[in-house]
XYZ file of C-alpha atoms in Angstrom:
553
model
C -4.663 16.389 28.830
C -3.376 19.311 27.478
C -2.993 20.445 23.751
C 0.795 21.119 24.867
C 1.056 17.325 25.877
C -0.492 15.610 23.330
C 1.458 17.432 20.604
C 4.137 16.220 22.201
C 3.054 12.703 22.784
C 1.748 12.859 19.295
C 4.677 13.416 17.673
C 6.821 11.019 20.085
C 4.571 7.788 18.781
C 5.177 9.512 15.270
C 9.412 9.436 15.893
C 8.766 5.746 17.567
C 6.764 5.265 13.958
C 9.835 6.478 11.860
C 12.227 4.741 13.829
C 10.435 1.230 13.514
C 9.194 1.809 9.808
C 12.922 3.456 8.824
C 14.735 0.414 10.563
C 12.281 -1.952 8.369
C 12.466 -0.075 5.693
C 16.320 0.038 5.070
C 16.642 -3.992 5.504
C 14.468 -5.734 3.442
C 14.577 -6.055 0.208
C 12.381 -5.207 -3.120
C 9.067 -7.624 -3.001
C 7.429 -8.750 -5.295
C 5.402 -7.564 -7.225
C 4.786 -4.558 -6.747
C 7.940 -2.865 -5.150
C 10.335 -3.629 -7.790
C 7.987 -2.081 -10.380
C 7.639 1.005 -8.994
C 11.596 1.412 -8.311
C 12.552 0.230 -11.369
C 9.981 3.359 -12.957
C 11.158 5.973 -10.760
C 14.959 4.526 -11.860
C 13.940 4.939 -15.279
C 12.580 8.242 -15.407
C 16.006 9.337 -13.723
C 17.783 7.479 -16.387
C 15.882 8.537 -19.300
C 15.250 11.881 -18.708
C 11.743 11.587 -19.332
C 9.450 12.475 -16.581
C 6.374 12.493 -18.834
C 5.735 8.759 -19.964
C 5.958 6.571 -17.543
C 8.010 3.479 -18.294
C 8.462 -0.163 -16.873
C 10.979 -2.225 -18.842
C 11.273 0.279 -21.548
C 7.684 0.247 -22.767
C 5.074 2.863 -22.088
C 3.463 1.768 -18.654
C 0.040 4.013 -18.107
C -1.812 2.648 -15.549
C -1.633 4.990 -13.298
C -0.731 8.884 -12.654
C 3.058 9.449 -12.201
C 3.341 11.554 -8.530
C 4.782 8.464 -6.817
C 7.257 7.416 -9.847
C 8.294 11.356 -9.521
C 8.421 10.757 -5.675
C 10.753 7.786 -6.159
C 12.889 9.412 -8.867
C 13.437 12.549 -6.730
C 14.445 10.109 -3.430
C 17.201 8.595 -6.041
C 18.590 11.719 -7.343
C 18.762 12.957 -3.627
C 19.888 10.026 -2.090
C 21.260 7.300 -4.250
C 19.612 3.984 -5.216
C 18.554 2.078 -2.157
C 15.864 -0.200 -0.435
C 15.030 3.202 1.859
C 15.378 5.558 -0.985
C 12.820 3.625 -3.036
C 10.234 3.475 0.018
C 10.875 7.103 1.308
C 8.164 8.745 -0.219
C 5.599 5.829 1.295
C 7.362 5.991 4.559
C 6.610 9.541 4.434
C 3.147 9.095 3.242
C 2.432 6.536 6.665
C 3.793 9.435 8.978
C 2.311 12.595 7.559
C -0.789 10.626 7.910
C -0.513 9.666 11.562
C 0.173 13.207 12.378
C -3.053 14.075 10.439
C -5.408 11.922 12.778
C -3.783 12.917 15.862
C -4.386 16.468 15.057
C -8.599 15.398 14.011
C -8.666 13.238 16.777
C -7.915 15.872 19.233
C -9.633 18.480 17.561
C -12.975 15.704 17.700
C -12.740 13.874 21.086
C -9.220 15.323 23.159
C -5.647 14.052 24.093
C -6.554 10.703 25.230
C -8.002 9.717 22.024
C -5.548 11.142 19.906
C -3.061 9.364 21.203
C -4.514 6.065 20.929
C -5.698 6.263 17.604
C -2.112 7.341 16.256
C -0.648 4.127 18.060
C -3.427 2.184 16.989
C -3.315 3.627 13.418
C 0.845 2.993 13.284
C 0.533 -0.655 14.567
C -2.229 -1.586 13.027
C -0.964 -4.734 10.854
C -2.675 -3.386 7.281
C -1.724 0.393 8.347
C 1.568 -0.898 9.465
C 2.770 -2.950 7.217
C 2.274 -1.169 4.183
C 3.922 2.224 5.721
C 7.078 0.078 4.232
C 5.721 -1.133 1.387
C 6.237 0.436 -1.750
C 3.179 1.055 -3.096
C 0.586 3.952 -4.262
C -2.432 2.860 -1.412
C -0.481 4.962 1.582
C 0.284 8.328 -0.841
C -3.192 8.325 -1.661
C -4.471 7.905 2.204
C -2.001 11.089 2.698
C -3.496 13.127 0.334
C -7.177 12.236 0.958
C -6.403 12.172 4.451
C -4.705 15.971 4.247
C -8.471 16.852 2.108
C -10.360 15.143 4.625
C -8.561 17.202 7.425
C -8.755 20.679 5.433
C -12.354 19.938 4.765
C -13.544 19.403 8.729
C -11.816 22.349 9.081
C -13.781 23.905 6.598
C -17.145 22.924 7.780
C -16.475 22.986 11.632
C -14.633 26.434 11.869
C -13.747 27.143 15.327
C -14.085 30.932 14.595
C -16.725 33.038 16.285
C -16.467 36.226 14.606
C -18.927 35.351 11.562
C -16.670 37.090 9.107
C -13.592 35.171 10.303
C -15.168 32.278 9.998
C -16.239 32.618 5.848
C -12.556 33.430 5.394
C -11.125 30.802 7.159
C -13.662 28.138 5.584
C -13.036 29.244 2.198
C -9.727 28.841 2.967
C -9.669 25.553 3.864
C -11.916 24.417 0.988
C -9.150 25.505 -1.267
C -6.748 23.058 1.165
C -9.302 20.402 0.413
C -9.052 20.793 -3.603
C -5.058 20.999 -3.591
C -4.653 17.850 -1.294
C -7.425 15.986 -3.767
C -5.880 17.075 -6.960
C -2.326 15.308 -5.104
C -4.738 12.729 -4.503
C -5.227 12.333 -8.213
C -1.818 12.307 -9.250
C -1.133 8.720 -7.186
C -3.962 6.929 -8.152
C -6.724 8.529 -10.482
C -9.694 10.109 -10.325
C -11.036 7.674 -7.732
C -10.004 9.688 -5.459
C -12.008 12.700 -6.524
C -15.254 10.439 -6.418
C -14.378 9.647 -2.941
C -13.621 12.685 -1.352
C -16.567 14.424 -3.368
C -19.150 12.279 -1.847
C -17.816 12.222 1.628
C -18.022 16.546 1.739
C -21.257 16.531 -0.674
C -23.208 14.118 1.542
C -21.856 15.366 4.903
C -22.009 19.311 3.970
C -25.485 18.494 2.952
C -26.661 17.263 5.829
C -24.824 19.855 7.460
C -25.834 22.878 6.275
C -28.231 21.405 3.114
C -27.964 23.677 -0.107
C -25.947 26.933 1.865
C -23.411 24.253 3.017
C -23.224 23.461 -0.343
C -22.344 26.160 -2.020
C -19.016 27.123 -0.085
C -17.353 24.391 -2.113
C -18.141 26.036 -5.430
C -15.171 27.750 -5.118
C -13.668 28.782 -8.690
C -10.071 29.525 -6.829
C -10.491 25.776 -5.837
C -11.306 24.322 -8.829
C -7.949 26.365 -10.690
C -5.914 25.851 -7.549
C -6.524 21.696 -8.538
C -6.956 22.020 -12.089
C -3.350 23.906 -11.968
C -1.995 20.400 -9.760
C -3.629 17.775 -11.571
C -4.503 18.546 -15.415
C -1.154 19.355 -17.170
C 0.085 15.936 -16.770
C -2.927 14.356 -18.070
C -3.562 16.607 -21.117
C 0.460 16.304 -21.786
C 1.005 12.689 -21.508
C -2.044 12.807 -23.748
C -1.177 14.693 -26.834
C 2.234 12.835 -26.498
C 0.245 9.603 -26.531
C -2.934 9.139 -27.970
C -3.683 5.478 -26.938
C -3.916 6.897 -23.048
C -7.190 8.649 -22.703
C -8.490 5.381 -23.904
C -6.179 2.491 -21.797
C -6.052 4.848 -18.482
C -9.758 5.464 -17.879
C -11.841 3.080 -19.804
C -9.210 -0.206 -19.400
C -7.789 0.678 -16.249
C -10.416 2.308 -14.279
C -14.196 1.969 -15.432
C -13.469 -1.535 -16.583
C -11.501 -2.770 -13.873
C -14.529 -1.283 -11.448
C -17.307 -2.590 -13.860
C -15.523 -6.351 -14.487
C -12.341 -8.265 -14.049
C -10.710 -11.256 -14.620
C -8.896 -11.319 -11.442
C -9.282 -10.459 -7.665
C -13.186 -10.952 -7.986
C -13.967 -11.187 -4.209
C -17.534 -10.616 -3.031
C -19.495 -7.723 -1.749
C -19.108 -8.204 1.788
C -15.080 -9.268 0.913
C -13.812 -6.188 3.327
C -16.881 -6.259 6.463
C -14.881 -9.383 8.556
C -11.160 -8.175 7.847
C -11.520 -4.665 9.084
C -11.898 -6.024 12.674
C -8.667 -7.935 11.886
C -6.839 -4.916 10.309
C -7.669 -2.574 13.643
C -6.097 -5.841 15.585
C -5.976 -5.960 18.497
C -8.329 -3.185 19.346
C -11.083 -3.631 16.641
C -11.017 -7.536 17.768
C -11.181 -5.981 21.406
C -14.473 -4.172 20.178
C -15.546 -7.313 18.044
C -15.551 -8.972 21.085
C -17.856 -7.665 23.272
C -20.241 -5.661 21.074
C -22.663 -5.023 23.977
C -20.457 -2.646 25.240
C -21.532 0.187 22.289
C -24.686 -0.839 22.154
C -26.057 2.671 23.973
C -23.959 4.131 21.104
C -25.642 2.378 18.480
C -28.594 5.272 17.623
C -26.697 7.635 14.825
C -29.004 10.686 16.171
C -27.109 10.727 19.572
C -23.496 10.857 17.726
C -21.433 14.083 17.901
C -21.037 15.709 14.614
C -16.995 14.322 14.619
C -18.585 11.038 14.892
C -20.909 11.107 11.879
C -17.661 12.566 9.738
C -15.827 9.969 10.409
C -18.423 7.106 10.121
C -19.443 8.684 6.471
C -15.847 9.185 5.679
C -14.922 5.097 6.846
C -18.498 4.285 4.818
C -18.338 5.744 1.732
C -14.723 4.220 1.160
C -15.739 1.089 2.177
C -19.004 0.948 0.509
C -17.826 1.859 -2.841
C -15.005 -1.033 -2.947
C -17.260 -3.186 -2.152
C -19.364 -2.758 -5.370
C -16.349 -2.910 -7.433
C -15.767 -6.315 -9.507
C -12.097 -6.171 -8.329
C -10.868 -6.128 -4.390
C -7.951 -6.119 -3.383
C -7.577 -5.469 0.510
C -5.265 -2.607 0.312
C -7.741 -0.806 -1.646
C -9.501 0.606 2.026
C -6.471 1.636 3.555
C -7.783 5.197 2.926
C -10.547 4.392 5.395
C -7.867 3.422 8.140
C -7.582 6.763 9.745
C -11.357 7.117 10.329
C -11.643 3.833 11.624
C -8.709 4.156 13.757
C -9.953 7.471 15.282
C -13.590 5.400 15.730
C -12.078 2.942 17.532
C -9.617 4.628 19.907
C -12.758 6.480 20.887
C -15.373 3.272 21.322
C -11.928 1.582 23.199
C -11.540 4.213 25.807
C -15.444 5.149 26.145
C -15.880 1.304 26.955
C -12.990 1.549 29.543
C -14.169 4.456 31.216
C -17.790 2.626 31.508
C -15.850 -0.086 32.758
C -16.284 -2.490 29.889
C -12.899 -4.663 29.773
C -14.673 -7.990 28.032
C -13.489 -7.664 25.243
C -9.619 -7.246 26.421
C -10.056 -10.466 28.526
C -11.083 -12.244 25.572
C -8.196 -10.379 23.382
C -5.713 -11.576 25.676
C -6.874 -14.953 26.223
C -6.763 -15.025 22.087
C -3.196 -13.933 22.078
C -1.875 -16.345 24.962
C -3.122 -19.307 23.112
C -2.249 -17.727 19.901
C 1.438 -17.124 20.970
C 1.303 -21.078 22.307
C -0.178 -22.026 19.001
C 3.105 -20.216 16.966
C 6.006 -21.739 19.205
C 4.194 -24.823 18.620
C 4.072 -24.361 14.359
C 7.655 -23.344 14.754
C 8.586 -25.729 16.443
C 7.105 -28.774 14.550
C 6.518 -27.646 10.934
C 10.016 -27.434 9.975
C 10.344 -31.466 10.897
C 7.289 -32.330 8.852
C 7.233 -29.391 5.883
C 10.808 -29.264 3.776
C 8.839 -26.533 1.817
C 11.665 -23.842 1.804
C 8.829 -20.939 3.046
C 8.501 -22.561 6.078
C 11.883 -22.751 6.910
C 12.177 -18.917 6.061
C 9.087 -18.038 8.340
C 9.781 -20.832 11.332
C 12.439 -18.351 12.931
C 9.822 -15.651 13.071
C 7.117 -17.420 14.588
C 9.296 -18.968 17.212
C 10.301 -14.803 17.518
C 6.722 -13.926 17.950
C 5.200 -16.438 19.783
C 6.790 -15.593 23.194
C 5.903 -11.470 23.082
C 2.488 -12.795 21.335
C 2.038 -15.061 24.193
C 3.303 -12.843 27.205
C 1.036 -9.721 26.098
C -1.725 -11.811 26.089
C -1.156 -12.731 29.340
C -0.265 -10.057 31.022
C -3.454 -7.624 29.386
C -5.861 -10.569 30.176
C -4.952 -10.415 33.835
C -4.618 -6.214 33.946
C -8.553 -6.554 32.267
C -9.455 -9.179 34.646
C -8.645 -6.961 37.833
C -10.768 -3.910 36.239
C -7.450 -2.273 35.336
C -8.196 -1.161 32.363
C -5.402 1.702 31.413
C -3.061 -0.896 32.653
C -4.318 -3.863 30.496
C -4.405 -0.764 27.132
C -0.878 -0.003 28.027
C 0.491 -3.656 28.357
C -1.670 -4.235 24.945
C -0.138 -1.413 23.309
C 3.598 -2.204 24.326
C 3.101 -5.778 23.701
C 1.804 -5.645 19.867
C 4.219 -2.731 19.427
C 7.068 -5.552 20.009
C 4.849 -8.354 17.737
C 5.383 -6.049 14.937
C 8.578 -5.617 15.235
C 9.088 -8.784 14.568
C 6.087 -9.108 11.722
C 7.884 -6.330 10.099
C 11.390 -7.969 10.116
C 9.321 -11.264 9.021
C 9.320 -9.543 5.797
C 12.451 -11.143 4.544
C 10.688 -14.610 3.989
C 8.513 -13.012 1.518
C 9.164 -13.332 -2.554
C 12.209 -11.361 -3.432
C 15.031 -12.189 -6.069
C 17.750 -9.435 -5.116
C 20.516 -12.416 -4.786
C 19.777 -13.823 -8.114
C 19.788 -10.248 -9.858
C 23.137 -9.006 -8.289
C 24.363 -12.226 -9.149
C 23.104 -11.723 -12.560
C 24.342 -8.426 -12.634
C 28.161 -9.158 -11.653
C 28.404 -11.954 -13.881
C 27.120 -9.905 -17.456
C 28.860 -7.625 -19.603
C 27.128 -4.700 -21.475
C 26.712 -7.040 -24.688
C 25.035 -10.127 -22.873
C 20.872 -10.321 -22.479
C 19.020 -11.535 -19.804
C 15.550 -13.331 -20.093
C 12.402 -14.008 -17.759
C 10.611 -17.256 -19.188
C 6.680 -16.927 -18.470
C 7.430 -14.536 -15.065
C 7.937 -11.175 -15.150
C 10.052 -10.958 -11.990
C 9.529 -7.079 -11.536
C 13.025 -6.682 -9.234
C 15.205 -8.223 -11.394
C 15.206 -4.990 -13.943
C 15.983 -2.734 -11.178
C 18.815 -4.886 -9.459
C 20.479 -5.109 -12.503
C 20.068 -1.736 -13.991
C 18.972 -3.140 -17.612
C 16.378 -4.387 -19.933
C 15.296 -7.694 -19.769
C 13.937 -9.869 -22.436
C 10.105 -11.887 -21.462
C 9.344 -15.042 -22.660
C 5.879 -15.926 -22.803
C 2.470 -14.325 -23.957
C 1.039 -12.868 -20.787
C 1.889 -10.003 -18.401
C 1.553 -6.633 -17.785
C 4.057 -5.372 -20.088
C 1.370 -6.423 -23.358
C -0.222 -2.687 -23.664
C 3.386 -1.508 -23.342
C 4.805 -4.090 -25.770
C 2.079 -2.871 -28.635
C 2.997 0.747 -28.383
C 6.247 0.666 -30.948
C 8.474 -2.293 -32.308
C 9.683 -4.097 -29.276
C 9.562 -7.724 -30.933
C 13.272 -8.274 -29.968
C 12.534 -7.715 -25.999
C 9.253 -10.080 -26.172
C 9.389 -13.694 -27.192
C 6.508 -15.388 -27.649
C 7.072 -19.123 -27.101
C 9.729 -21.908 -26.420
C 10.722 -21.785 -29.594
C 12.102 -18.498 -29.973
C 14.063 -18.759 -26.207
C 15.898 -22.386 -28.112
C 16.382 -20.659 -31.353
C 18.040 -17.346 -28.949
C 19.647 -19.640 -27.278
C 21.700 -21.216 -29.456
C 22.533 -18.379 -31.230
C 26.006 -16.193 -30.757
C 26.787 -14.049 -27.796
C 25.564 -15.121 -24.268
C 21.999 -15.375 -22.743
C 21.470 -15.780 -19.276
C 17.691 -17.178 -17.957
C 15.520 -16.721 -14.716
C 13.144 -19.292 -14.285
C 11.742 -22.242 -12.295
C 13.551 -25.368 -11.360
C 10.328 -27.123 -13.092
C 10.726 -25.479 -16.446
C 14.377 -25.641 -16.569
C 14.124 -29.430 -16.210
C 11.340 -29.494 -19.005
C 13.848 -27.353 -21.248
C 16.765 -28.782 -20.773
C 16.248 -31.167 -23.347
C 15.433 -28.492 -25.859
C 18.804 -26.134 -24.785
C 22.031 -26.419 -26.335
C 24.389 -25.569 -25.561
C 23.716 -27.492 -22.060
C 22.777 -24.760 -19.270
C 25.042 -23.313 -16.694
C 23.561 -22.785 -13.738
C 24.703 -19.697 -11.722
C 22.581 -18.976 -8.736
C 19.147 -20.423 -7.150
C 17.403 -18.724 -4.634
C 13.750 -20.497 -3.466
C 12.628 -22.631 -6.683
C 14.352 -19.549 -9.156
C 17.302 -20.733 -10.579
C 19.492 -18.434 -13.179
C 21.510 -20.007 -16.171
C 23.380 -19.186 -19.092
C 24.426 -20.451 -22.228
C 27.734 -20.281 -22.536
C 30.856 -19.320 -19.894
């Protein structure tokens, strides 16, 4: 294939990418968690003026670097507030990074390849799925991506001429410290231990100590120290408590211990396969088929990159105490490029196992979902399934007929055919996963409900949740009730007493008091309050078991 045609088919699955993530994008709304806190920071900083300190509810929030919040503010200021605005930058993030690995997919194994491993990559349910999810996980796997690109092209020049080739390398090692110092500024400097180890271990072995020492690069090291440090040492000197909270609380001691998402070592080894679906599982499935590939010695030196790059990710999650599976999406791209390669290798040996047994799992699969849809509504009132029983019934019959038709394709030794059926099939199953994204936790109803029924002088409380969407939705500060969330370092920096309540007690004694207070929280703990509440509560909206009161009309 030539480089002309799979630019161009390249950046065809990338439009098909933006079209399907834009769509997706645009309709859902804010989930919970973690979407509605990073809007509602971006929409502060653009409120506030202050693109410095972080902020979530009003209260110094330093957890992590601000390039994303800045991201997010900038979409605002550009294009208003919006469900699309807020994930721009992330939908961004998911294509600049599936043009990246078609470009060092071609540039390791051809067309063919390239263009698998970008649809792979794009469809990929973890991949996928959080390309619309507003989070920091797909920033970061741009940036380290971009370093990891820059930094194969640093140590695999395709220059002759020798002094061509110094230039060019040093030129991409200084590519390779800008994109990590981005990398920084979304998530830490986890992702300078990362990307340090992948080129240290890999140049190495490459070149031992002369391969080495083209990455001590002083223009490198200013080039990121001018990106990354000035935010750091300035949010320092304005506030001293965040040397401290950012990377001994919220880095060292989150790796080192935690009280949550404590998963074990090998937590990430049997959901990779699942998160390369359907081609890792096609893989999965008949492991004799790389079994000649097995020996490390015999792999190209693309191959050993990518492995180390796909390793050292995984590997060093896997020793922390917390695990969270979006924590290897920056792994994806390797992986992806792996397995488009293994998939087509296998087909070309004439290999197809593994699709038979992939499409055999997908027609009963597909038979299995009409058949949930159909029944668990009549036996389950629980209000999820009825939000998720119109999607399965959706999926099952795509699920079920791509199963079908790649099993047969595989069966006959067609392989391309049986790929290209795979491909188009999944491509419409996550269509529909992505629109399936409605049934998931969001409160926009109750906080636009909220929001046309208070004046500038009413409050509005969250009793023992901190439901992160309903700030943003309603474009004010909310009061919490209770003793735990993720607001407490940001409560202790500065007198907000009057925005946290501690106990029952203090939401009756508010409660009762002049002026109106309106309430989000459960069904269950309104009917253990209402007892307590006077005047009686007026209910206003209820969305899932969230119901919103007030006090008086």
């Amino acid at each position: 294939m030539s480089t002309a045609a799979t630019r161009a088919g390249v950046w065809g699955l990338v439009a098909l990418a933006a079209l399907l993530y834009g769509i997706s994008a645009s309709r859902v709304a804010l989930l919970e968690p973690d979407e509605g806190r990073y809007a509602e920071i971006g929409r502060e900083m653009v409120e506030s003026g202050d693109w410095l300190t972080p902020r979530l509810n009003y209260v110094k929030y330093l957890e992590k670097p601000p390039l994303v919040y800045w991201a997010t503010a900038v979409s605002f200021l550009t294009f208003g507030s919006s469900e699309l605005s807020a994930r721009l930058p992330v939908v961004l993030s998911a294509l600049a990074t599936l043009a990246l690995t078609g470009w060092l997919a071609r540039r390791l194994y051809g067309g063919a390849v390239a263009l698998l491993a970008v649809a792979l990559l794009a469809l990929s349910p973890l991949f996928g799925v959080l390309a619309v999810v507003l989070t920091l996980d797909m920033p970061l796997t741009a940036f380290m991506t971009a370093a990891m690109c820059a930094a194969w092209r640093a140590l695999a020049p395709p220059e002759t001429d020798a002094a061509a080739r110094d230039a060019s390398a040093r030129r991409w090692v200084r590519v390779t410290y800008a994109a990590t110092a981005l990398a920084i500024l979304v998530k830490g400097p986890v992702a300078a231990v990362l990307l340090g180890a992948i080129v240290f271990v890999f140049a190495l072995a490459r070149g031992g100590g002369r391969g080495l020492l083209l990455w001590l690069d002083w223009r490198g090291f200013a080039v990121a120290a001018a990106i990354a440090l000035p935010w750091f040492v300035l949010v320092g000197l304005r506030n001293p408590e965040f040397f401290h909270f950012f990377v001994v609380d919220q880095h060292l001691t989150r790796y080192t211990s935690t009280r949550e998402h404590g998963e074990p070592p090998w937590f990430f080894l049997p959901v990779l396969p699942l998160a390369l679906a359907p081609w890792g599982l096609a893989l999965l499935f008949d492991p004799g088929a790389l079994r000649p590939a097995w020996d490390p010695r015999t792999w190209a030196p693309g191959t050993r990159f990518c492995a180390l790059w796909a390793v050292v990710i995984v590997a060093f999650f896997s020793l922390s105490a917390s695990k969270l599976l979006t924590y290897v999406l920056p792994a994806m791209p390797p992986l992806a490029i792996l397995c488009a390669r293994a998939v087509l290798w296998s087909a070309e040996r004439g290999r197809v196992a593994g699709l038979v047994r992939v499409g055999w799992l997908l027609l009963v699969g597909g038979l299995v979902l009409g058949f949930c849809a159909a029944v668990l509504p009549q036996f389950n009132p629980h209000f999820r399934i009825q939000l998720l029983a119109p999607f399965l019934a959706a999926g099952a019959v795509p699920m079920a007929a791509t199963g079908w038709l790649t099993g047969r394709c595989a069966a006959r030794g067609r392989a391309s055919a049986a790929l290209l059926a795979l491909g188009a099939g999944w491509a419409l199953l996550f269509a529909v996963v992505l629109a399936g994204r409605s049934a998931a936790n969001e409160y926009r109803p109750l906080a636009l409900a909220a929001r046309a029924a208070m004046t500038p002088d009413d409050r509005l409380a969250l009793y023992h949740k901190y439901v992160q969407g309903m700030p943003y939705y309603t474009g004010r500060r909310v009061v919490f009730v209770g003793r735990g969330s993720e607001l407490k370092f940001g409560s202790q920096q500065g007198d907000h007493a009057q925005w946290f309540w501690r106990d029952d007690a203090d939401l009756v004694r508010e409660w009762a008091a002049p002026g109106r207070l309106f309430v989000l929280l459960n069904r269950s703990d309104l009917d253990s309050l209402r007892p307590q509440l006077d005047p009686a509560p007026i209910e206003i909206a209820t969305k899932d078991k969230k119901v919103l009161v007030k006090n008086r009309p």
